[in-house]
XYZ file of C-alpha atoms in Angstrom:
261
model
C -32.832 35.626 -14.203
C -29.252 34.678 -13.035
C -26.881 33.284 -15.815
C -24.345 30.806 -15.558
C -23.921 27.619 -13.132
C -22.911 27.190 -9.569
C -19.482 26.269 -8.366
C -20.329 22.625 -8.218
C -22.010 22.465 -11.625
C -18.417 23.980 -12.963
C -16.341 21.454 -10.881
C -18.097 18.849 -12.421
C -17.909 20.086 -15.732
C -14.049 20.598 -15.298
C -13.735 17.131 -14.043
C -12.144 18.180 -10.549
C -13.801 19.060 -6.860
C -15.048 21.824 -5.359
C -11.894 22.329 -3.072
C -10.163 22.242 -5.779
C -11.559 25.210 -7.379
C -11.636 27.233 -4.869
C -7.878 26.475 -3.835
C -7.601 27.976 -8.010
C -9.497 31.156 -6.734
C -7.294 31.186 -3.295
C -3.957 31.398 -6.196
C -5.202 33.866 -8.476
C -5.517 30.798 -11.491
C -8.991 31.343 -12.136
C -11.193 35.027 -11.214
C -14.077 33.913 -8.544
C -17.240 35.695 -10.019
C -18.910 38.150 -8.776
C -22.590 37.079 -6.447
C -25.995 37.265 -8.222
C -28.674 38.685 -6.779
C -29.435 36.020 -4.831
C -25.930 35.389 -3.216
C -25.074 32.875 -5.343
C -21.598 33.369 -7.943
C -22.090 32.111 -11.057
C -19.456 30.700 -13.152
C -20.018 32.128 -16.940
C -18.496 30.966 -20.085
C -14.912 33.040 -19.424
C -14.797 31.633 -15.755
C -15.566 27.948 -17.149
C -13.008 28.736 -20.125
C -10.308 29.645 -17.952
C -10.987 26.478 -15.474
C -10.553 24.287 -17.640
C -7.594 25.652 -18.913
C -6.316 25.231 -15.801
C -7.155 21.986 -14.716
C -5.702 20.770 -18.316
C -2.449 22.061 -17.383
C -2.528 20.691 -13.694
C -3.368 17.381 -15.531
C -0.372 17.371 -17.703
C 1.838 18.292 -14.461
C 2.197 21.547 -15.299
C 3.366 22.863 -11.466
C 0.297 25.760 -10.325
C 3.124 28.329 -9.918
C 4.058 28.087 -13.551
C 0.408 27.942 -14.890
C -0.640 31.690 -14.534
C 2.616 32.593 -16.593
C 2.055 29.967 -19.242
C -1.816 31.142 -19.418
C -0.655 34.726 -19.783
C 2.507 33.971 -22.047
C 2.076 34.375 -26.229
C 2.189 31.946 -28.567
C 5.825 31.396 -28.481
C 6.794 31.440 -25.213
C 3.901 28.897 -24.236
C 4.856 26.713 -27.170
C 8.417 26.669 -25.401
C 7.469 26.593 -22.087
C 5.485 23.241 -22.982
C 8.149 21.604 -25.329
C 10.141 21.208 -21.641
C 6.928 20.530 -19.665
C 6.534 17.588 -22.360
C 10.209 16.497 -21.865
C 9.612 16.294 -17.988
C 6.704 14.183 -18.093
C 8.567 11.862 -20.809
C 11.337 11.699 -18.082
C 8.334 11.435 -15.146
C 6.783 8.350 -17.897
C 10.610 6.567 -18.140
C 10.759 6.317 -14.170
C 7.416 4.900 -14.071
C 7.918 2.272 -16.439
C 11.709 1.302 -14.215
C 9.405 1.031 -10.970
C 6.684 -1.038 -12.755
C 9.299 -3.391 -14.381
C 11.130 -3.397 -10.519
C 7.817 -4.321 -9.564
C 6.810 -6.995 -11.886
C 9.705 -8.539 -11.173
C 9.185 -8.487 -7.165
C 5.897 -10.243 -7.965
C 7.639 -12.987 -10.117
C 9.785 -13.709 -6.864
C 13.313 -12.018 -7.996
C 13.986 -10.289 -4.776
C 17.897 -9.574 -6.188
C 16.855 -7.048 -8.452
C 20.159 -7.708 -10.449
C 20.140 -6.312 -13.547
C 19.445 -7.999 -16.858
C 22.853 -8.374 -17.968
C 23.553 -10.415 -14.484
C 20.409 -12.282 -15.464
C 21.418 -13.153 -18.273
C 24.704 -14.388 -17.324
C 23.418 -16.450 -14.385
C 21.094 -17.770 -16.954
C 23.759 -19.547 -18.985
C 25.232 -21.098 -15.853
C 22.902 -24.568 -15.833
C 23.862 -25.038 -19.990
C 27.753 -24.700 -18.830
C 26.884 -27.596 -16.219
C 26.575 -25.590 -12.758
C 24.233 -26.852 -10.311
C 21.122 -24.982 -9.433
C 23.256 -24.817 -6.182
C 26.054 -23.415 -7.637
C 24.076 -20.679 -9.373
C 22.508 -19.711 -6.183
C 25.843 -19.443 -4.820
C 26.883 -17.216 -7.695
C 24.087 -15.140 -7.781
C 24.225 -14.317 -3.952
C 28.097 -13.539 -5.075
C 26.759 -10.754 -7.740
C 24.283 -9.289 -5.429
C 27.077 -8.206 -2.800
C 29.728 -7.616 -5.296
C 26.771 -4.892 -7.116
C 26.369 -3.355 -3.638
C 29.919 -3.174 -1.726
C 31.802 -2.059 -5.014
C 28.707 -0.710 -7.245
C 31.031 1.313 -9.371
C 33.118 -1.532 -10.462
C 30.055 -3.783 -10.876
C 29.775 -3.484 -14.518
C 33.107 -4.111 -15.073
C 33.045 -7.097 -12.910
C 30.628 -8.676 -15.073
C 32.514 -8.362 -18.448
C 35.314 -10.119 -16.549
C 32.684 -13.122 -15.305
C 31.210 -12.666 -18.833
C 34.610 -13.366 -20.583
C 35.841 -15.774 -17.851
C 32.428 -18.424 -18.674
C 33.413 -18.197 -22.383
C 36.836 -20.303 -21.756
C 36.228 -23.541 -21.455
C 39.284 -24.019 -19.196
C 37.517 -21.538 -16.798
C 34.404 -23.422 -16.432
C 35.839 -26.322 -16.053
C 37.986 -25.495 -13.002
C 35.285 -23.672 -11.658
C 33.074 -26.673 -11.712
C 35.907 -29.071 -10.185
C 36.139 -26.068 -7.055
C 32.636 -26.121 -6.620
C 32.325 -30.028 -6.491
C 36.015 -29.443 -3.965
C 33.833 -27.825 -1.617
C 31.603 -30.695 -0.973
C 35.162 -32.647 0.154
C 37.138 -33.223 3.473
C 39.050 -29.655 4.536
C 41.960 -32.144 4.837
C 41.283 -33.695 1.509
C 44.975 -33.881 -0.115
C 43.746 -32.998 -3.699
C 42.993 -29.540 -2.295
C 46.374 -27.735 -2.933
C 46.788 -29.628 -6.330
C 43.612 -27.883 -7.574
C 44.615 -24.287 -6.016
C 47.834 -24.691 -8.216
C 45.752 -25.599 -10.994
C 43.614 -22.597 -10.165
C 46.529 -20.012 -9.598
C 48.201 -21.289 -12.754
C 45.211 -19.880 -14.843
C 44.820 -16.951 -13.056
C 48.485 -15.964 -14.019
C 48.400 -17.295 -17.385
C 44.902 -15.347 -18.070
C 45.116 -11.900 -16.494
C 41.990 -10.840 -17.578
C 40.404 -13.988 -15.589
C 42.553 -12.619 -12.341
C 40.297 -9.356 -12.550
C 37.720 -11.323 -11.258
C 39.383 -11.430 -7.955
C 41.675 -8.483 -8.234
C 38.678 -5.853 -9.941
C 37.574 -4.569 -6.105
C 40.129 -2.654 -5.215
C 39.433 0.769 -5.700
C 38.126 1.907 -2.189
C 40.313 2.315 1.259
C 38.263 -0.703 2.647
C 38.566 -3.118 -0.049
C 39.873 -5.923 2.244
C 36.384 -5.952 4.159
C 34.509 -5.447 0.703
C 36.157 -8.010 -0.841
C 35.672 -10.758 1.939
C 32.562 -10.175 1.897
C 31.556 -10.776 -1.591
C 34.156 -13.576 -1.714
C 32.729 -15.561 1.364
C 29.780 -15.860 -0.252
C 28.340 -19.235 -0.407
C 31.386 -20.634 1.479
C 30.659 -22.253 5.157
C 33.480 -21.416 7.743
C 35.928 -24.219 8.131
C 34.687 -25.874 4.867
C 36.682 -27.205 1.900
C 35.316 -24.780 0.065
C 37.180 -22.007 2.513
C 40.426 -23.716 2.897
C 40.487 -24.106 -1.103
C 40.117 -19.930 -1.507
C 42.458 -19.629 1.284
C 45.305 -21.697 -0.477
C 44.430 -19.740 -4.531
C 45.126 -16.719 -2.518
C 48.447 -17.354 -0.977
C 49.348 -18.969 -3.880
C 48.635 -15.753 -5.834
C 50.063 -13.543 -3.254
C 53.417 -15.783 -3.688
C 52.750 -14.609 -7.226
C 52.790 -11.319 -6.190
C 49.287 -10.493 -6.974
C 47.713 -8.313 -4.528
C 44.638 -9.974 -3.213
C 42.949 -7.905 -0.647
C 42.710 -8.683 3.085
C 45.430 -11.600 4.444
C 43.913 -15.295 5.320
C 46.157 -18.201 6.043
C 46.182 -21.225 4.265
């Protein structure tokens, strides 16, 4: 009487297909058995053993090539060799999580994909009075300035992080971004750009907001383009930038990329 089950019987038993097991015999992970008598090969309690040794191993993403030597290794060396299989599937869980939180946050419409400190920022805008406009504008700023000058992005923050926390700040930021809804030609305009250049120089660590981009050989074109953000060609908004620049070039601050006033 022929002992032992057929190759299906063990694939089910193992929990993985018939190719499968056979692409285990085709690497030398697991012995094919000898035929019975009646051309069949029978899978015995060794074969079965050492299957599902396998497949356990496979399952834990163990790579094949490695799973002979672990199988034939002692005590110690297996115990070592998974210790670091264990730390790459901890780093394999930790990039898993990062894409399903990118994900999840796809699906709840933020296509920016800042990160959460930039969230959080942009967060407190409405409580320091900015429009939902203004926000928008401000957020579109973040997600250029993260991906022309990515190394200085963190930095950048801290400076927009410390910059909201003076009340000064805010409140000249607020009067540019209601400036922008005025005539190009409106007179008030260089008044306010004083007003604006005068902080700047009096808080230098509120001028790194507009000087922090200047690390790369193409920081004129990097910086324009963050710093044109929101702001419509010929605009108030445009001629008011314009005007804090030259004034803070007159200051001798070096503010990438020339624009006239």
């Amino acid at each position: 009487m022929s002992t032992g089950v057929t190759i299906g019987q063990a694939a089910a038993f193992a929990g993985v297909t018939i190719k499968t097991v056979r692409h285990y015999h085709r690497l030398g992970l697991v012995p094919e058995p000898e035929r019975d008598v009646s051309g069949y090969r029978r899978y015995g309690p060794a074969e079965l053993l050492r299957l599902v040794q396998v497949r356990a191993l496979a399952g834990a993403e163990v790579p094949l090539a490695e799973v002979g030597p672990l199988l034939a290794a002692d005590d110690d060396e297996f115990s070592r060799a998974i210790d670091g299989v264990e730390r790459q599937v901890t780093a394999r869980i930790r990039e898993l999580t990062a894409r399903r939180s990118v994900l999840r946050r796809l699906r709840d419409g933020d296509r920016t994909l800042l990160p959460d400190r930039a969230a959080d920022l942009l967060a407190r805008m409405p409580g320091l009075g900015f429009s939902e406009a203004e926000v928008a504008v401000a957020r579109e700023g973040l997600v250029l300035a993260r991906a022309m000058v990515p190394e200085a992005f963190e930095a950048h923050l801290g400076h927009v992080e410390n910059a909201l926390a003076d009340e000064q700040f805010v409140a000249l930021s607020r009067r540019a971004a209601e400036a922008a809804t005025w005539s190009p030609e409106d007179p008030r305009l260089p008044g306010l750009a004083e007003e604006v250049v005068a902080h700047y120089l009096a808080r230098p660590e509120h001028l790194a907001i507009v000087t922090g981009m200047q690390a790369r050989s193409d920081t004129a074109a990097r910086y324009q383009v963050v710093r044109d953000a929101g702001v419509a060609p010929g605009s108030a908004g445009e001629r008011l930038q314009a005007l804090v620049e030259a004034g803070l070039r007159r200051a001798g601050v070096r503010v990438p990329g020339p624009r006239g006033a």
